[in-house]
Short mmCIF file of C-alpha atoms in Angstrom, two decimals:
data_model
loop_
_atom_site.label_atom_id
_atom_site.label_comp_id
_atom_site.label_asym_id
_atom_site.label_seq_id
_atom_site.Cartn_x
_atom_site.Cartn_y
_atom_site.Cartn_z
CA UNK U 1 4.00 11.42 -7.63
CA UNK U 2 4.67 14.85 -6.04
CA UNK U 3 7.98 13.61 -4.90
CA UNK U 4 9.37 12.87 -8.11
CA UNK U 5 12.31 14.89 -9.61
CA UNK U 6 11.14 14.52 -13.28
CA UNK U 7 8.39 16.01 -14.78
CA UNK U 8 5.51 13.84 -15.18
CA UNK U 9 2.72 14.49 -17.79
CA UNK U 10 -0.42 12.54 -18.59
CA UNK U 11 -2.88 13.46 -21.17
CA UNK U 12 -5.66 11.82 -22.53
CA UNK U 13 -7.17 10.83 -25.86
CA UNK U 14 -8.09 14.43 -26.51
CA UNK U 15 -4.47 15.69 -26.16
CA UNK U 16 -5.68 17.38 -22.86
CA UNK U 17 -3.08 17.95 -19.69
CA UNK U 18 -4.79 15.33 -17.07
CA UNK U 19 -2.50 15.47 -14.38
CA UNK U 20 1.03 16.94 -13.84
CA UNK U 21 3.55 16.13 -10.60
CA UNK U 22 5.28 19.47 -8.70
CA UNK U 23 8.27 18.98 -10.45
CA UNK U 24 6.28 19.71 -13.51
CA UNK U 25 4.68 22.56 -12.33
CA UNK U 26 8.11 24.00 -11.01
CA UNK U 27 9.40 23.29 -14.38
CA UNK U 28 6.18 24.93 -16.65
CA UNK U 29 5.83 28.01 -14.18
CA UNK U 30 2.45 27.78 -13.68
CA UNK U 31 -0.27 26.31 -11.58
CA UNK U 32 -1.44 23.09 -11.38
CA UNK U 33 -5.09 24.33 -12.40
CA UNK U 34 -3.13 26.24 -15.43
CA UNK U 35 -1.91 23.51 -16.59
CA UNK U 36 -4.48 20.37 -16.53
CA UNK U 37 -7.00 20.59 -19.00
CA UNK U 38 -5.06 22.29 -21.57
CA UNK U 39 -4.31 21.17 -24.32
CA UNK U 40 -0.44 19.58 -25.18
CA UNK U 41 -0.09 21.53 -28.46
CA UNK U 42 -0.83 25.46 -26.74
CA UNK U 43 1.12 24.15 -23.49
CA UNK U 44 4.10 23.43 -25.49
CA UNK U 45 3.14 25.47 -28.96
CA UNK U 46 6.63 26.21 -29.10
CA UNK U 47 8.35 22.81 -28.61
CA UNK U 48 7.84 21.10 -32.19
CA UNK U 49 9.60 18.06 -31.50
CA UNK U 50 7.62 17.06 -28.21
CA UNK U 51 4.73 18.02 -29.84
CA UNK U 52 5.69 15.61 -32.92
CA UNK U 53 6.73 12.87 -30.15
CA UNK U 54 3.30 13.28 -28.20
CA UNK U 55 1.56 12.68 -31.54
CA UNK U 56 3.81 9.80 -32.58
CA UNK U 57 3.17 8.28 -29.50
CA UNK U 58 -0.69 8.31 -29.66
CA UNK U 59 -1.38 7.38 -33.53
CA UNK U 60 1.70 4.38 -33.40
CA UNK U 61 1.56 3.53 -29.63
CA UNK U 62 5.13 3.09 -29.61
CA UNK U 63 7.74 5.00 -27.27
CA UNK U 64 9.70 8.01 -28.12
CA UNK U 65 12.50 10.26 -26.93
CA UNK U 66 15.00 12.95 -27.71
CA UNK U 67 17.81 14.18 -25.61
CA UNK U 68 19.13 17.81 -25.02
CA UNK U 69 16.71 19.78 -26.11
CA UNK U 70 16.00 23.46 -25.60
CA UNK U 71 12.25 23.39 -23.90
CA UNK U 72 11.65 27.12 -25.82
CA UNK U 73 8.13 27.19 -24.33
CA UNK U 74 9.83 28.31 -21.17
CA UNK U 75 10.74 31.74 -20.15
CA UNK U 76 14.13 30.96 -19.45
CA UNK U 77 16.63 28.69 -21.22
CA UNK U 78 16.35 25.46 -20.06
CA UNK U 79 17.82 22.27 -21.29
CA UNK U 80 15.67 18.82 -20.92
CA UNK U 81 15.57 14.99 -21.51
CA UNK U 82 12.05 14.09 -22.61
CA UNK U 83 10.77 10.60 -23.13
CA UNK U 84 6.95 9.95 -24.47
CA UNK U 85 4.92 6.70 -24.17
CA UNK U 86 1.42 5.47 -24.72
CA UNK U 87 -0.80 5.33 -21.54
CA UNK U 88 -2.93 1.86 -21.18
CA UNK U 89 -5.27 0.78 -18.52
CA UNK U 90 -4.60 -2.78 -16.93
CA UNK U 91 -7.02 -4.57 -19.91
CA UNK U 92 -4.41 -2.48 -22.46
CA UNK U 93 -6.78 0.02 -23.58
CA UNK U 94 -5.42 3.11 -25.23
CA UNK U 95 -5.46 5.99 -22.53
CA UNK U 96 -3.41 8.24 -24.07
CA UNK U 97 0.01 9.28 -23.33
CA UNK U 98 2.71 10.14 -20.48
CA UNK U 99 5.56 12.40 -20.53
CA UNK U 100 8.26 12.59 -18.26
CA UNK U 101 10.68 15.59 -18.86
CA UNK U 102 13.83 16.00 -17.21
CA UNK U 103 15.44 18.98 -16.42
CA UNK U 104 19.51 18.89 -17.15
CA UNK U 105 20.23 22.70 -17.54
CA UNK U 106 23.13 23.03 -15.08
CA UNK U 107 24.67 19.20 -16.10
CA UNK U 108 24.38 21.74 -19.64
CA UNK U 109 26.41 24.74 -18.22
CA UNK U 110 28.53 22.51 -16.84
CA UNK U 111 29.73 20.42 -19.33
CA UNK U 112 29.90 23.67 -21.14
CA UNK U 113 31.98 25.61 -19.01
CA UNK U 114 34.23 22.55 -18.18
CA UNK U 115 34.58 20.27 -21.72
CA UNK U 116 36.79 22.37 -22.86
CA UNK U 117 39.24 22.16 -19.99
CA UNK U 118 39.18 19.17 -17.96
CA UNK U 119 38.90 15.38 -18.91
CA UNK U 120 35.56 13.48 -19.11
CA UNK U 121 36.16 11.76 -16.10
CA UNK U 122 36.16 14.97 -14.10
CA UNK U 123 33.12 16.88 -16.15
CA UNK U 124 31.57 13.01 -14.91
CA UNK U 125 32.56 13.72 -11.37
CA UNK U 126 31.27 17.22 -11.48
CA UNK U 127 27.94 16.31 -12.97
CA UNK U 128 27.49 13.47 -10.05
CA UNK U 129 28.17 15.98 -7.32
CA UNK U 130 27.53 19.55 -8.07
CA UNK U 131 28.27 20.39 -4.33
CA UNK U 132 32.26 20.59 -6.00
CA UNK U 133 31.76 23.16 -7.87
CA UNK U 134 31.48 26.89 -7.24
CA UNK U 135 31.32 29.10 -10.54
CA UNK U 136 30.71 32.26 -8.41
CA UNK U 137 34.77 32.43 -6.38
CA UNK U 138 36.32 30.57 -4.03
CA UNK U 139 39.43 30.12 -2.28
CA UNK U 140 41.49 26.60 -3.29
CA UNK U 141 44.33 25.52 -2.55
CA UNK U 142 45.84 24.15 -5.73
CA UNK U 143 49.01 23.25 -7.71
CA UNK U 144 49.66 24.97 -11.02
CA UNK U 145 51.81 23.86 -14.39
CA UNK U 146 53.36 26.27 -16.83
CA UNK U 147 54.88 25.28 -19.60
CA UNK U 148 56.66 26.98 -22.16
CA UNK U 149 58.36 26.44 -26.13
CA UNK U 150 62.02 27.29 -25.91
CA UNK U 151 62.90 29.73 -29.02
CA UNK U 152 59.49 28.92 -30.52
CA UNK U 153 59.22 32.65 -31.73
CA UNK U 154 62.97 32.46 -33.57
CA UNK U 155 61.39 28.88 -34.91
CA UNK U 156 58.30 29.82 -36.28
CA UNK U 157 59.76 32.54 -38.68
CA UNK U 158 61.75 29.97 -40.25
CA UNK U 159 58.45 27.91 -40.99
CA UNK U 160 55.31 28.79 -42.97
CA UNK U 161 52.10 29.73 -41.23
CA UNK U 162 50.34 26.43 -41.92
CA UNK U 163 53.79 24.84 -40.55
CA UNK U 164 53.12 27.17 -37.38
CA UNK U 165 49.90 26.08 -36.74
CA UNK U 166 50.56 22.05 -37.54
CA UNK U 167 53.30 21.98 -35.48
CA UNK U 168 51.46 23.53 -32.39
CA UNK U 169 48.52 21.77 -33.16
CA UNK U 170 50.46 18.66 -32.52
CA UNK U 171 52.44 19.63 -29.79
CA UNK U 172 49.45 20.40 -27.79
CA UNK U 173 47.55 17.27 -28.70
CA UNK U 174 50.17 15.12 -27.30
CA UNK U 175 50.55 17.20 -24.08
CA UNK U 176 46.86 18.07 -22.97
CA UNK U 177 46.55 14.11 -23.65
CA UNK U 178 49.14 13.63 -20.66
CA UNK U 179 47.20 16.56 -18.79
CA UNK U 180 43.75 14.89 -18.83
CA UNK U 181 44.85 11.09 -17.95
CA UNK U 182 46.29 12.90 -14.29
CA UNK U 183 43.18 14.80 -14.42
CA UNK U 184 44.95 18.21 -14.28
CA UNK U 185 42.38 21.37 -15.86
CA UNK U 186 43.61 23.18 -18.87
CA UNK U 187 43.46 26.86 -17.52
CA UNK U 188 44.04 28.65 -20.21
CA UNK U 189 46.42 28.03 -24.15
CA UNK U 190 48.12 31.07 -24.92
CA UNK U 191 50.52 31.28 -28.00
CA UNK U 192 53.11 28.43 -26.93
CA UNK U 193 52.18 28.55 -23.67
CA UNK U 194 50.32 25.87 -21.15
CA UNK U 195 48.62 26.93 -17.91
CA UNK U 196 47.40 23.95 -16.05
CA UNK U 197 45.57 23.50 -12.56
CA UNK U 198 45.62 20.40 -10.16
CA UNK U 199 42.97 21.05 -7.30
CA UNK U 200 39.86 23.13 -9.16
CA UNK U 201 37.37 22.57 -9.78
CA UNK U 202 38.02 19.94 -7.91
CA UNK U 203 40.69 18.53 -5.20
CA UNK U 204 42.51 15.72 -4.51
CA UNK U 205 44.98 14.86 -1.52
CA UNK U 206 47.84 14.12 -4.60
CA UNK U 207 47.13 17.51 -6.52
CA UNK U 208 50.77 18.02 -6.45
CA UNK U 209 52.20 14.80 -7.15
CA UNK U 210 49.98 14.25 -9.98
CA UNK U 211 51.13 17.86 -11.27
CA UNK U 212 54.52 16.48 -11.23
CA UNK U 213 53.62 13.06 -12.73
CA UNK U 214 52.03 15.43 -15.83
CA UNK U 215 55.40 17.67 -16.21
CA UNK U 216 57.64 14.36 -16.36
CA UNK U 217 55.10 12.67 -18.62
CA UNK U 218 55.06 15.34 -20.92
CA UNK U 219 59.19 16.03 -21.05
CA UNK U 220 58.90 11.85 -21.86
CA UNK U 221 56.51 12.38 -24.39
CA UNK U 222 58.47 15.75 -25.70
CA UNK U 223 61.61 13.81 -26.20
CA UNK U 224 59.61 10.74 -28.40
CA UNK U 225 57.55 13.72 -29.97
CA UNK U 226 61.15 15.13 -31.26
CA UNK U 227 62.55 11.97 -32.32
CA UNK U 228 60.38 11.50 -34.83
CA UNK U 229 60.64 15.38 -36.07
CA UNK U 230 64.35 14.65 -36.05
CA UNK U 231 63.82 12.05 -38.04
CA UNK U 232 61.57 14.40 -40.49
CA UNK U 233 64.63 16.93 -40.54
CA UNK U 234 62.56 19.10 -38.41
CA UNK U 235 63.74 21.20 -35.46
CA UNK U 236 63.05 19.82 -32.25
CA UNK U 237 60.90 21.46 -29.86
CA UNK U 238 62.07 21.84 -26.00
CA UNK U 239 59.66 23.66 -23.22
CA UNK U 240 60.55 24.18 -19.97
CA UNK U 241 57.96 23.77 -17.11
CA UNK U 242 57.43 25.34 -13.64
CA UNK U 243 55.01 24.30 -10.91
CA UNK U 244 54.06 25.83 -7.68
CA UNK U 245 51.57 25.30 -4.84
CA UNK U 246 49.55 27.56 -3.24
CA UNK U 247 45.95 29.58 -2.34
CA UNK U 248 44.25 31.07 -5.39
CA UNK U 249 40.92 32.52 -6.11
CA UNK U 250 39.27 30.35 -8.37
CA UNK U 251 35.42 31.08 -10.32
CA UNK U 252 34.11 32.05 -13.75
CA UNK U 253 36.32 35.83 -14.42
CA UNK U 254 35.12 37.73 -17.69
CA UNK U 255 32.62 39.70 -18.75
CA UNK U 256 28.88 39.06 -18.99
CA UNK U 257 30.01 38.33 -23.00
CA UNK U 258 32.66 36.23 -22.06
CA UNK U 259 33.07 34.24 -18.96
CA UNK U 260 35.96 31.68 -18.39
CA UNK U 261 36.54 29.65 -15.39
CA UNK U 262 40.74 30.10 -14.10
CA UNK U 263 42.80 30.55 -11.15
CA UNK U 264 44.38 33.73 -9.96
CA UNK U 265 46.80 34.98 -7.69
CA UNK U 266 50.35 35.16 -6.19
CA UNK U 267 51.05 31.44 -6.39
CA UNK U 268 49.75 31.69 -10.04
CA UNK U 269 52.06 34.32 -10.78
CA UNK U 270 55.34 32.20 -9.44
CA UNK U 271 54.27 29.36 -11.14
CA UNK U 272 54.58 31.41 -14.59
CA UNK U 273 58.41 32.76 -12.92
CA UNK U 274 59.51 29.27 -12.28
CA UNK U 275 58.51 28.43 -15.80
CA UNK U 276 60.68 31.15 -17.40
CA UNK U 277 63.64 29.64 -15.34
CA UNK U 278 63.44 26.16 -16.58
CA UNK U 279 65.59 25.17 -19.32
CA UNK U 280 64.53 23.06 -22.30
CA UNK U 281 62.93 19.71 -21.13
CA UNK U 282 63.77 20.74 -17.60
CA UNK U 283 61.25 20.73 -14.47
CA UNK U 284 61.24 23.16 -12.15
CA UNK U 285 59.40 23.23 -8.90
CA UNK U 286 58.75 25.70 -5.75
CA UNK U 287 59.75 24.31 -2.17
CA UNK U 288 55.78 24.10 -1.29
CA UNK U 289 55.54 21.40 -4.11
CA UNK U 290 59.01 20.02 -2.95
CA UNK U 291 57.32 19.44 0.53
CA UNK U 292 54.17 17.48 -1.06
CA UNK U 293 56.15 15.05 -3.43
CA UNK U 294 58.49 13.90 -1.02
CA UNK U 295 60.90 11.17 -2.08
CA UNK U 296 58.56 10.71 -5.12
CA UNK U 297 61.20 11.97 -7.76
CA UNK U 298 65.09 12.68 -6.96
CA UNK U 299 65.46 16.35 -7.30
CA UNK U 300 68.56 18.82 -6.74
CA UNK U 301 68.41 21.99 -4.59
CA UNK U 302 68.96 25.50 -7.35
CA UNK U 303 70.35 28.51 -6.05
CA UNK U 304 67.30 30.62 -4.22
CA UNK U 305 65.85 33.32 -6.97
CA UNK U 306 64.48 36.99 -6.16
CA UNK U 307 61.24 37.45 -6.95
CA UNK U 308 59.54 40.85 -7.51
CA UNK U 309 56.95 41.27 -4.65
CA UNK U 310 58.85 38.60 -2.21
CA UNK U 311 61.07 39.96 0.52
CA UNK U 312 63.25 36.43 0.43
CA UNK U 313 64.52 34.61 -2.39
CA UNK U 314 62.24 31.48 -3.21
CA UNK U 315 63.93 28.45 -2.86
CA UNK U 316 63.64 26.13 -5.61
CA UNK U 317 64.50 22.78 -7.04
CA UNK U 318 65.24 21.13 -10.49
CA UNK U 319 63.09 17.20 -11.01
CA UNK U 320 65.67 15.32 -12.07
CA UNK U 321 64.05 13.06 -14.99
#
């Protein structure tokens, strides 16, 4: 039983600790010989709903379990899956009860840190292999998306503040819907703006095809999203969109208040420049991502831009869609 990753608990008719496995002593932070022979309700005084299951269990010999739960009788927060069940001997005499806690704190922080972001197929992926991800910095190589409203300030002051809000609110929904079935993360919202990553937390051999696939599914969905605000007598709304590929430092930046996981760096920072040269419902894209996509999408060679902190102009190209 040593061996096992859960914690396993059995105690007897007198609600005293009879044996616990290693994983249970790594997870209580005591000693083996500190933990059998007390008794469940001062080992886990402050854990009312285990305590309620343990008791359950004995007086209606029937199973019981609860799922994400805060264990407060530790020192730390930590996060746990607990399942209680009667104990029987072979004959099906009442022995007591066993407990098996597991331990999901970091599948917690993750889905945490990464719900908000990425679809659940990737928080999935993350939580299968936690080798993927690295919170603390990195170095990726990755493919970022900006996108941008066209004229959305001059807009907005002609609509009411609810209007404002609606309107964005709807917008977004119908693009971060495109973003999550290519899998893309979504860095960061800000105003009428749309910062999204292909490639962290985690890669993919197609990060920049499937960045592409996103910015010509959402100009599709754009120009369907404005027909029926046409057909509303409401303005339309056009973004432009810019992608780039490139090394970035990737992690968890913030303070120890606030902590958000995003990408950073040059190719971040031309991603955002080729977004403020695309015209509405237009994709632009850096010669890096032009490489990667290949004959994927017909595109048309733009006159080379200068770019503060680049000694040539950057050659870039329009997706024609």
């Amino acid at each position: 039983m040593g061996s096992i990753a859960t914690s396993v608990i059995t105690i007897n008719l007198l609600g005293e600790i009879d044996s616990v496995n290693k994983a249970g002593v790594d997870l209580l932070g005591k000693k083996s010989k500190e933990i059998t022979g007390e008794h469940y309700s001062y080992l886990f005084a402050k854990d009312k709903s285990l305590c309620s299951a343990i008791e359950s269990a004995e007086l209606e010999l029937e199973s019981f379990s609860e799922l994400n739960v805060p264990l407060l009788s530790k020192s730390r927060n930590t996060i746990v899956n607990f399942s209680v069940a009667p104990l029987t001997d072979q004959k099906g005499d009442h022995l007591g009860a066993v407990v098996a806690i597991e331990d999901i704190t970091e599948q917690s922080k993750i889905k945490n840190t990464f719900k908000r972001y990425v679809s659940k197929s990737v928080v999935d992926q993350l939580l299968d292999d936690d080798q993927k991800l690295n919170l603390g910095g990195e170095e990726r190589d990755v493919t970022v998306l900006f996108s941008d409203i066209r004229g959305f300030t001059a807009m907005s002051e002609k609509m009411t503040p609810k209007e404002v809000v609606r309107t964005l609110n709807s917008y977004f929904s119908e693009m971060i819907d495109i973003i999550f079935k290519y899998d893309g993360t979504l860095d960061k919202i800000v105003g009428d703006e749309l910062m999204v990553v292909f490639g962290a937390p985690i890669s993919r051999d197609d990060d920049a095809e499937r960045a592409v696939k996103t910015a010509v599914g959402m100009v599709e969905a754009l120009r369907k999203f404005n027909e029926k605000r046409e057909k509303n007598n409401k303005v339309p709304i056009n973004a432009g969109i810019g992608i780039n590929k490139g090394k970035v430092i990737s992690g968890n930046i913030g303070s120890k208040d606030q902590m958000d996981y995003t990408v950073i760096g040059d190719t971040v920072n031309l991603g955002a420049r080729l977004c403020s040269f695309a015209g509405p419902l237009k994709i632009i894209i850096s010669q890096s991502v032009k490489d990667e996509i290949g004959d994927l999408y017909k595109t048309r060679k733009l006159e080379a831009i200068k770019v503060k902190g680049k000694r040539k102009p950057v050659e870039i190209f329009k997706v024609l869609t």
